[in-house]
Short mmCIF file of C-alpha atoms and ligand atoms in Angstrom, two decimals:
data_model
loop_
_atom_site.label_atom_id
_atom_site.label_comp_id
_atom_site.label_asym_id
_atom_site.label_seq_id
_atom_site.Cartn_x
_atom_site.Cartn_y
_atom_site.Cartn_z
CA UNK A 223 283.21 75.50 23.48
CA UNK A 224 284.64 72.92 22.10
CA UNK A 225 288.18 72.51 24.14
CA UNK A 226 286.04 72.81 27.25
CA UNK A 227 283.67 70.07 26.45
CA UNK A 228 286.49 67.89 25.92
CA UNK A 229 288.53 68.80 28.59
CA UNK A 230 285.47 67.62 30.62
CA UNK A 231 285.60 64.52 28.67
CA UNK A 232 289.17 63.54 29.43
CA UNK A 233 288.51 64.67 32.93
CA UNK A 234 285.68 61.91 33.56
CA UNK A 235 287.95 59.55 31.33
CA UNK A 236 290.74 60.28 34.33
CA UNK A 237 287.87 59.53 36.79
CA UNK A 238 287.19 56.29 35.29
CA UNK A 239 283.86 57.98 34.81
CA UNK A 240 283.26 58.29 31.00
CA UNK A 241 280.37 56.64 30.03
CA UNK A 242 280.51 54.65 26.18
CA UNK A 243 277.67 52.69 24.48
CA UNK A 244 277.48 49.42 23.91
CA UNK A 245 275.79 47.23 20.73
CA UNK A 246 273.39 45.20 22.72
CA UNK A 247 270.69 42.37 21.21
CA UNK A 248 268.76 41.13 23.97
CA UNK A 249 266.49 37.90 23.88
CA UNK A 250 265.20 36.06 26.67
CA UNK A 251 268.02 35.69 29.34
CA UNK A 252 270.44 36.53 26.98
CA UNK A 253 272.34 39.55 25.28
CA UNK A 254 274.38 39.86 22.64
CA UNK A 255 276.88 42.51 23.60
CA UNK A 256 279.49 43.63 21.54
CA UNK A 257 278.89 40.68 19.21
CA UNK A 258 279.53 38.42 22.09
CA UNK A 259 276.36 36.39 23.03
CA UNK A 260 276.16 36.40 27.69
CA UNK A 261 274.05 35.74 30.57
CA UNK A 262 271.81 39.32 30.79
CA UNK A 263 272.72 40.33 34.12
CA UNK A 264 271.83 43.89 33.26
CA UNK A 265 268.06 44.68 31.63
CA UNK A 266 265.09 45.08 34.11
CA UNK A 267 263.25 43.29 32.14
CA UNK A 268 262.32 41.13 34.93
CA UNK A 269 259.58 39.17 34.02
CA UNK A 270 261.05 38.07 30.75
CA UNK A 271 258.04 39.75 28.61
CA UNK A 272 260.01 41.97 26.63
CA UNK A 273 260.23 39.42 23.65
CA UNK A 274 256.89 37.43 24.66
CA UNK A 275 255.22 36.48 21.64
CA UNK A 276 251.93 37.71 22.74
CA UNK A 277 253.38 41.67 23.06
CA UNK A 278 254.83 41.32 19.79
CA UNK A 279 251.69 40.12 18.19
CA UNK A 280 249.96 42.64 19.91
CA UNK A 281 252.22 45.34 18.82
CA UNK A 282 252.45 43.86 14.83
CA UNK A 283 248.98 43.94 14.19
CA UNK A 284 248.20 47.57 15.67
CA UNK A 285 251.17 48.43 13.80
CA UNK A 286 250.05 46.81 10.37
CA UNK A 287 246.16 48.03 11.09
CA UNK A 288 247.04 51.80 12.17
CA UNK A 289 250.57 52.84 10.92
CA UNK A 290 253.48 53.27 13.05
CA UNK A 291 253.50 56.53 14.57
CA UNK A 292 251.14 58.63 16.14
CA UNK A 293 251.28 61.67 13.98
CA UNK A 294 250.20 63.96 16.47
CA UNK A 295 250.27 64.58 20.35
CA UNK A 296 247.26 62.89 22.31
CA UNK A 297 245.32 66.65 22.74
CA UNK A 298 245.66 67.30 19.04
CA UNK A 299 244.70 63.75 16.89
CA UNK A 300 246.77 61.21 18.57
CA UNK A 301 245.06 59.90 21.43
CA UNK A 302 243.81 56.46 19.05
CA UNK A 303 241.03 54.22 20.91
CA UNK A 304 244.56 51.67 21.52
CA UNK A 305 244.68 54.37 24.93
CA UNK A 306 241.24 53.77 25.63
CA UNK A 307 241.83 49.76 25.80
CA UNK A 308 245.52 49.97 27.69
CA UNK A 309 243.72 53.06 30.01
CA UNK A 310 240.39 50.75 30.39
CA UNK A 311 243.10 48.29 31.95
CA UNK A 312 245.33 49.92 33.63
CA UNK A 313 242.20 50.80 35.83
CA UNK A 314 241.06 47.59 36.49
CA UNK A 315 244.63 46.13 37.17
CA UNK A 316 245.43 48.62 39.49
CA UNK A 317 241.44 48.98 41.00
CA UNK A 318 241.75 52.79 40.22
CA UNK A 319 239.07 54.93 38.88
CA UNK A 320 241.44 56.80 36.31
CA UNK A 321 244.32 56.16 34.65
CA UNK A 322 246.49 58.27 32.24
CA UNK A 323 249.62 56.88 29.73
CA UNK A 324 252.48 58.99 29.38
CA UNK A 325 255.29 58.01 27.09
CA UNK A 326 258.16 57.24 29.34
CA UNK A 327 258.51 57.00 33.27
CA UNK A 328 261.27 59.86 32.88
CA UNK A 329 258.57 62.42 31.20
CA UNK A 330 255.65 60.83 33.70
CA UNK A 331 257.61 62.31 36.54
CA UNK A 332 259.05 65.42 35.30
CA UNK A 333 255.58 65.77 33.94
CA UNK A 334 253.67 65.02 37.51
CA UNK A 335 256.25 66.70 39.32
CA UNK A 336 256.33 70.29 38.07
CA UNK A 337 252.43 69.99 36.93
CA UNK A 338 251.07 69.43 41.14
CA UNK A 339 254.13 71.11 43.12
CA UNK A 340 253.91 74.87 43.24
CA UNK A 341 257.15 77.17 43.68
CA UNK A 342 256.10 77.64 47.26
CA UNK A 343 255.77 74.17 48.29
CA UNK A 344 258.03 72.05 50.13
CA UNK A 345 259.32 68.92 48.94
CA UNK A 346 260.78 66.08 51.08
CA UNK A 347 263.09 63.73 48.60
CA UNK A 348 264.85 60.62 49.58
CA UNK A 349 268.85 61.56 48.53
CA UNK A 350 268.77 57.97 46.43
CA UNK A 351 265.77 58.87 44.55
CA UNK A 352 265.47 58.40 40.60
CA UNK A 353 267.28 60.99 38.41
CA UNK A 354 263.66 61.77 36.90
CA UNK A 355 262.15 62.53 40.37
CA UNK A 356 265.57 65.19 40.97
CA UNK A 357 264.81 66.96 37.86
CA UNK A 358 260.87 66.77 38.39
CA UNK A 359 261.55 68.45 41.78
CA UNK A 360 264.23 70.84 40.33
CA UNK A 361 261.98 71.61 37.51
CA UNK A 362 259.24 72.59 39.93
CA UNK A 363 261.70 75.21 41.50
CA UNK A 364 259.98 74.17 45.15
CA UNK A 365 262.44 74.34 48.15
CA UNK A 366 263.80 69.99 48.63
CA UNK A 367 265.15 68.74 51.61
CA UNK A 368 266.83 65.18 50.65
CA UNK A 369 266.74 62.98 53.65
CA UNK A 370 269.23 60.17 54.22
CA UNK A 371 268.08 56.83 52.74
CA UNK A 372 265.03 55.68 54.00
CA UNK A 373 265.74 57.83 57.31
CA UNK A 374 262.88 58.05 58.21
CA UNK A 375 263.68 60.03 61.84
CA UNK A 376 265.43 62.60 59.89
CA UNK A 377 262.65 62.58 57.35
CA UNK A 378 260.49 63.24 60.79
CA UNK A 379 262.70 65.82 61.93
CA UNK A 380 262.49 67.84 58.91
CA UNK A 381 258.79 67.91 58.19
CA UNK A 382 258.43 68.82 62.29
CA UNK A 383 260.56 71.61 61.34
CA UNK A 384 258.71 72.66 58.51
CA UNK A 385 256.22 75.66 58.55
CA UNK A 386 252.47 74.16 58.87
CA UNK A 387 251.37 76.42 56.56
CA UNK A 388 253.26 75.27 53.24
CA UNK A 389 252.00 72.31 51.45
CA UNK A 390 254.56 69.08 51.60
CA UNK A 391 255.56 66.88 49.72
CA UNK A 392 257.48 63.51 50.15
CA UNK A 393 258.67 61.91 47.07
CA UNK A 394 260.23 58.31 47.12
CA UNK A 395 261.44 55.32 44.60
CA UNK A 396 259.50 52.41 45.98
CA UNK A 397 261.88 49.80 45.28
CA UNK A 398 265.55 51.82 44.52
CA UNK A 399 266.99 51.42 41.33
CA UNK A 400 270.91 50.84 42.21
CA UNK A 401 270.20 49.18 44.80
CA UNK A 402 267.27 47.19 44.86
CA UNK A 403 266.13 47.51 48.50
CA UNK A 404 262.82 48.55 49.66
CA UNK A 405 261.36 52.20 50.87
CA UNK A 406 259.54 52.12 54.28
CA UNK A 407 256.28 52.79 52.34
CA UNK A 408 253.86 51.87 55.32
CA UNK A 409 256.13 53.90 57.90
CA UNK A 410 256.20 57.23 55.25
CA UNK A 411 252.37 56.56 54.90
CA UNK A 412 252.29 57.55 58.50
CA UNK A 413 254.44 60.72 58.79
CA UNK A 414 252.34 62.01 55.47
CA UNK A 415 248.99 61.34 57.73
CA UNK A 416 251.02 63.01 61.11
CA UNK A 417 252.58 66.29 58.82
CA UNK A 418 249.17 66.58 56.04
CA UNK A 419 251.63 65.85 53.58
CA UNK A 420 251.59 64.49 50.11
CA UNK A 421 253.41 60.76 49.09
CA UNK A 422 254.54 60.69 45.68
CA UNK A 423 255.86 57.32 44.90
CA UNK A 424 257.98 56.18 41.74
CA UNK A 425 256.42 51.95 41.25
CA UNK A 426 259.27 51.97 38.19
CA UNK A 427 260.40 48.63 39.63
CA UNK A 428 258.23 47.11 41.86
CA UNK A 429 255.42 47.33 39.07
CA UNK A 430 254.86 43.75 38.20
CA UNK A 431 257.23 42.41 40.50
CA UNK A 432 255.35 43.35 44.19
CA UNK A 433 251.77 43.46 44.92
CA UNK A 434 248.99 40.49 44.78
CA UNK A 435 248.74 40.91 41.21
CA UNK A 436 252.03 42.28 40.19
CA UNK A 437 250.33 46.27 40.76
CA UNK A 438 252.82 47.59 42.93
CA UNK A 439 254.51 47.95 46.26
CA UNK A 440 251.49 50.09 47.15
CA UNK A 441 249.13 47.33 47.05
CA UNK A 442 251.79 44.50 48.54
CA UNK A 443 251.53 47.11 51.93
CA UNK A 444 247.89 47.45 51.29
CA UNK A 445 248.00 51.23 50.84
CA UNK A 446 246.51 51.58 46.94
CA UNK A 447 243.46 53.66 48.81
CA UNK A 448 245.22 55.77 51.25
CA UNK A 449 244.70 59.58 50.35
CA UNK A 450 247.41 61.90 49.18
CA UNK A 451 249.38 58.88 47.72
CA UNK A 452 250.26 59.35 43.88
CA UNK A 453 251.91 56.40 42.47
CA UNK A 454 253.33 56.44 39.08
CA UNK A 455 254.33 53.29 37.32
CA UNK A 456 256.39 51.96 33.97
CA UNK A 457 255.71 49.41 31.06
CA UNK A 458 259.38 50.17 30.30
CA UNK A 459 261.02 47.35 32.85
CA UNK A 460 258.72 44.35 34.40
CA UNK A 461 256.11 45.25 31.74
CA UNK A 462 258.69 44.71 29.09
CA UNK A 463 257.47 47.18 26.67
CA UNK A 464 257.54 50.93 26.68
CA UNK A 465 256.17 54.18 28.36
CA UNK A 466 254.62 54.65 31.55
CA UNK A 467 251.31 55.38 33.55
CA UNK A 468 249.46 57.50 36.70
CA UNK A 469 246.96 56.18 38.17
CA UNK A 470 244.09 57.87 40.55
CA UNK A 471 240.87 59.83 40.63
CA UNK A 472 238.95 61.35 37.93
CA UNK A 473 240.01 65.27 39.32
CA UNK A 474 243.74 63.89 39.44
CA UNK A 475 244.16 62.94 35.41
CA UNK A 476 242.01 65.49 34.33
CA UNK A 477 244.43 68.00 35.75
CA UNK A 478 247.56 66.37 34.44
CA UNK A 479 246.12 66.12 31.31
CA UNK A 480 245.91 69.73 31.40
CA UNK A 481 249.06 71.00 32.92
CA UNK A 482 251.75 67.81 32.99
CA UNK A 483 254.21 69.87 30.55
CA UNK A 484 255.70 66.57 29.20
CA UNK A 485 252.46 65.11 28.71
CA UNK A 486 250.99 67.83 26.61
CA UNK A 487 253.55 69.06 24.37
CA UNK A 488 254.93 65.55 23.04
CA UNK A 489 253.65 62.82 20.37
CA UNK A 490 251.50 59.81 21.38
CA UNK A 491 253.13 56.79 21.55
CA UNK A 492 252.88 54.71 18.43
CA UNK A 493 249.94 52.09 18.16
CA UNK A 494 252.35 49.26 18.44
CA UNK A 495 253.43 50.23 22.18
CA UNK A 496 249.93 50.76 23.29
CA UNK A 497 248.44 47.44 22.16
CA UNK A 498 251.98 46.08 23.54
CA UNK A 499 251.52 47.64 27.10
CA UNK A 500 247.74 46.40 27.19
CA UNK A 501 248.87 42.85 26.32
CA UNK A 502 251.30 42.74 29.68
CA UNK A 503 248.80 44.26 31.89
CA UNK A 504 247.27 41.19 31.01
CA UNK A 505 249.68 38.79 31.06
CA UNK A 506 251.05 40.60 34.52
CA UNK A 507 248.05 40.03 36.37
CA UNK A 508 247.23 36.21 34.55
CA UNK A 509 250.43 34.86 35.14
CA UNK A 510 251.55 34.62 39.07
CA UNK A 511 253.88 32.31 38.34
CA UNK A 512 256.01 34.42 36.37
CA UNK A 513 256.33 36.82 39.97
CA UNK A 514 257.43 33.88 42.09
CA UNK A 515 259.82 32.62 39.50
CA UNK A 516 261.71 36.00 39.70
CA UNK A 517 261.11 36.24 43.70
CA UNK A 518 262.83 32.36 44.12
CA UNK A 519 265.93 33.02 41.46
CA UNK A 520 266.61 36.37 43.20
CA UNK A 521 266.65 34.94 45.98
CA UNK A 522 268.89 32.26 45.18
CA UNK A 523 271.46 34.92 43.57
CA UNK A 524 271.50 36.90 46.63
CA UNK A 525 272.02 34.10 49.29
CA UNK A 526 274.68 32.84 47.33
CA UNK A 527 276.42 35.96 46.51
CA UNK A 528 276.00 36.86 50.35
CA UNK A 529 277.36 33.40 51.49
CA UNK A 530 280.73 34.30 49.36
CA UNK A 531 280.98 37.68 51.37
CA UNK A 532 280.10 39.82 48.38
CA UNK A 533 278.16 43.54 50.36
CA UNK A 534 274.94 42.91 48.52
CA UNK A 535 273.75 46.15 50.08
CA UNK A 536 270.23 46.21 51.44
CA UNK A 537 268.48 44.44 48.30
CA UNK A 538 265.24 42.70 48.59
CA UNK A 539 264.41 42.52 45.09
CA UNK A 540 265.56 41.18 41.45
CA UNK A 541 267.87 44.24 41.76
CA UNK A 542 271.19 42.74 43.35
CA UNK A 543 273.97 45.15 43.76
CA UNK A 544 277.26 44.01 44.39
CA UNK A 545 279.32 46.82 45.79
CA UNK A 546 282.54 47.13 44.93
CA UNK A 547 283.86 50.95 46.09
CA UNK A 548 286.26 52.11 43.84
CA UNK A 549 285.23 53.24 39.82
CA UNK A 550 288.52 51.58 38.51
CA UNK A 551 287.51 48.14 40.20
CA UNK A 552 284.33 47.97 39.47
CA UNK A 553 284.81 48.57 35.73
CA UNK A 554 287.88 46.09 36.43
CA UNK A 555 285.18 43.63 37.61
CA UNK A 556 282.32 44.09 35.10
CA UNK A 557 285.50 43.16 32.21
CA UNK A 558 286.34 40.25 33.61
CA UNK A 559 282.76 39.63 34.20
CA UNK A 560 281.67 39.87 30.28
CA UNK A 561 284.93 38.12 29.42
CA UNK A 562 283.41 35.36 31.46
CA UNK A 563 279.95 35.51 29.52
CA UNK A 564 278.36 37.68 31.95
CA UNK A 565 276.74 41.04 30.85
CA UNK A 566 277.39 42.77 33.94
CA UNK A 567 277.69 46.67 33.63
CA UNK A 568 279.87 48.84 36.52
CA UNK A 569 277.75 52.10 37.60
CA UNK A 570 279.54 54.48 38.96
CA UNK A 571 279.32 58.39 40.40
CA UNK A 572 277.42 60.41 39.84
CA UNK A 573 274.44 57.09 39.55
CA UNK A 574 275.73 55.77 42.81
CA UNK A 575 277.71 58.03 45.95
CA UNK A 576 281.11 58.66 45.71
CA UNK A 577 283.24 55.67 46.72
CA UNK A 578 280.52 52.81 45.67
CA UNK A 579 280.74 52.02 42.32
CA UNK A 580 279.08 48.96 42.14
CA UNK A 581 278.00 45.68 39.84
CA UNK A 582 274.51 45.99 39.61
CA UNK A 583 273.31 42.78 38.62
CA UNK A 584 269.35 42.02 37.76
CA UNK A 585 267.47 38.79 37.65
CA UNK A 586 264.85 37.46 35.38
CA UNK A 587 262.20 35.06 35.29
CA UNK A 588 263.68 33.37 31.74
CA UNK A 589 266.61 32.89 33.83
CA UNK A 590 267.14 29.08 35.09
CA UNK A 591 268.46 28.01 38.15
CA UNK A 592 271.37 26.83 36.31
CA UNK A 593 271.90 30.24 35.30
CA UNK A 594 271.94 31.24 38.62
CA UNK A 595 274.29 28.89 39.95
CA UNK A 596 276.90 29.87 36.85
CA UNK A 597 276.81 33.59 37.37
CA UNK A 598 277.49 32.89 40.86
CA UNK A 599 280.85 31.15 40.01
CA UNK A 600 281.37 33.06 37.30
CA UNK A 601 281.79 36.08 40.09
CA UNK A 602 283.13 34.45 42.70
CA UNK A 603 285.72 34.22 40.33
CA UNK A 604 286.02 37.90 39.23
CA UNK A 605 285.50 39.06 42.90
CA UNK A 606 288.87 36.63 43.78
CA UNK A 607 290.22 38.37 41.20
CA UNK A 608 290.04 41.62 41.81
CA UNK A 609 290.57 41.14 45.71
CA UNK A 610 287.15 41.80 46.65
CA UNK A 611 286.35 38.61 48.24
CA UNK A 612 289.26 35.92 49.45
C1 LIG B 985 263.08 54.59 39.58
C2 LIG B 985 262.94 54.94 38.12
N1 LIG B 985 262.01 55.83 37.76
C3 LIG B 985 261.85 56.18 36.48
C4 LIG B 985 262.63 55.64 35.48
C5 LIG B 985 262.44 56.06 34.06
O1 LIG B 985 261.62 55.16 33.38
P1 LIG B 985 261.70 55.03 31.80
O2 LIG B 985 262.88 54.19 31.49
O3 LIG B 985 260.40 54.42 31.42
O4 LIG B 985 261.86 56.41 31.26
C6 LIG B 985 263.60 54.69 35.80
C7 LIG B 985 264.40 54.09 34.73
O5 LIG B 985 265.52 53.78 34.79
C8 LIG B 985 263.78 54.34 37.17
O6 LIG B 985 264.73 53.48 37.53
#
């Protein structure tokens, strides 16, 4: 086994592909990477709560009152009152008359996933969805048809073709994670309505950053209500703490409670992340501010980087791709990049398609607009480098 694991190693190491971690101290817009202190281009921490004083009083004191861990999983002796008070929230944030914590987005799909679609369902998946929304589907063993990105005629085509007997499913990011652009969540309301399907969306990262009150992209189109829409959500990225939540009707948790795989057969999430989580829901919904901070320097960075003739893709968010196409130049890039104070990290195949390895840079409100304007010269300067832009 083990020369062909490491043949496979030197193979993606050939491809420019082999991934390698990196030491990495974040703290407000910056990150200490390597032992090298930069600009934190990288975390989606987006709202710059992740080391806000109030989550990490909130998250001392549970921790000194009730102990660290769990101990248990949330159906056996775990499920401390600290869910009650971050559930009791999430529901009136999000106007929804349940709510249930799981303990990462990644488990709160594969959990939702496999726990509502059946083997003889048919699933609809955008082809740039979330790795944890592939394996949810996969794990459900249900037939998928990817559709192109946000396509939504061929999206049409497919469900028109579709027997009217099975039960559908469409399952979507809401704001795409390498890419930052938006889905068409008003337009794939509509063909769920026309084909009686099911909407599953992914709010990973428009939680906190879309909506009225930071709830999602759901409630920025107006659509929190609509029927046959699940919407799953993180505390792990705008929420700057950890884990990750459904919200819906009573019938809805009570089910997942008693078939989401990943929900049942895992520890509860330590005291300290619950009493974190129910501090941001607060400060999310308190703090506007915070929302069009990160809206305004996002847009800055993207004008900017657009005006130089970087391909920005089809962003609309803090998530700003530049893309660069091949993996050997975008790594080439994100050097250059950190040598220049930057923390800028290359993703390449399999994250992104073949052919567009890609910068993808992320703002945050503890960024300044000085900030801003320096990471835009900073790579202008790499891009020159490299070739990508004259
Ligand atoms: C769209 C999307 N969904 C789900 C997840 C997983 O969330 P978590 O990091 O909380 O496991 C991510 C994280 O990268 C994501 O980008």
């Amino acid at each position: 086994m083990k020369t062909e694991l490491t043949v496979k190693l030197h193979e993606w190491e050939q491809k420019v592909q082999k991934r390698q971690l990196r030491r990495a101290e974040a703290s407000g817009a910056t990150v200490i990477l390597n032992g090298k202190p930069m600009l934190n281009l990288a975390s989606n921490n987006y709202l710059g709560l992740a080391d806000d004083r109030r989550l990490i009083e909130a998250g001392c004191e549970a921790m000194r009152a009730y102990g660290a861990g769990a101990g248990a999983s949330r159906l056996v002796v775990g499920n401390h009152p600290l869910y009650e008070r971050a559930e009791a929230a999430l529901k009136q944030w999000k106007r929804a008359e349940a709510a249930l914590i799981f303990n990462s987005g990644y488990t709160a799909n594969i959990g939702v996933l496999t726990a509502l679609i059946g083997r003889d369902d048919l699933v609809f998946s955008d082809e740039w969805n979330h790795a944890s929304l592939i394996d949810g589907i996969r794990l459900s063993k249900a037939a998928c048809f990817c559709y192109r990105h946000n396509d939504i005629d061929q999206l049409e085509s497919l469900l028109k073709q579709s027997p009217p007997d099975k039960r559908k499913w469409i399952v979507t990011d809401a704001v795409f994670s390498m890419d930052g652009d938006l889905a068409p969540l008003p337009k794939l309301v509509e063909l769920k309505r026309r084909y009686r399907a099911i909407l599953i969306v992914d709010e990973a990262h428009s939680g906190g950053v879309f909506g009225p009150n930071g709830e999602g992209l759901l409630h920025h189109f107006g659509l929190e209500k609509e029927e046959d829409v699940i919407a799953i959500g993180t505390f792990s990225k705008a929420l700057g703490s950890f884990g990750a939540y459904v919200t819906g009707e009573p019938w809805l948790v009570d089910y997942l409670i008693n078939s989401a795989r990943s929900f049942i057969f895992t520890t509860a999430l330590p005291p300290a992340v619950l009493a974190a989580n129910e501090a941001a829901i607060h400060i999310v919904q308190s703090e506007p501010k915070r929302r069009e901070r990160l809206h305004a320097l996002s847009e800055q960075f993207r004008t900017k980087l657009k005006q130089l003739g970087f391909d920005t893709g089809g962003s609309e968010t803090p998530i700003v791709p530049v893309i660069v196409g091949p993996n050997d130049q975008a790594v080439a890039m994100s050097e250059l990049l950190q040598e220049a104070g930057l923390a800028a990290i290359a993703i390449r195949p399999p994250t992104v398609p073949e052919g567009t390895a890609r910068i993808r840079f992320s703002i945050t409100a503890a960024m300044t607009e000085e900030d801003i304007d320096m990471a835009v010269d900073r790579i202008a300067w790499a891009g020159r480098q490299i070739g990508l832009i004259s």
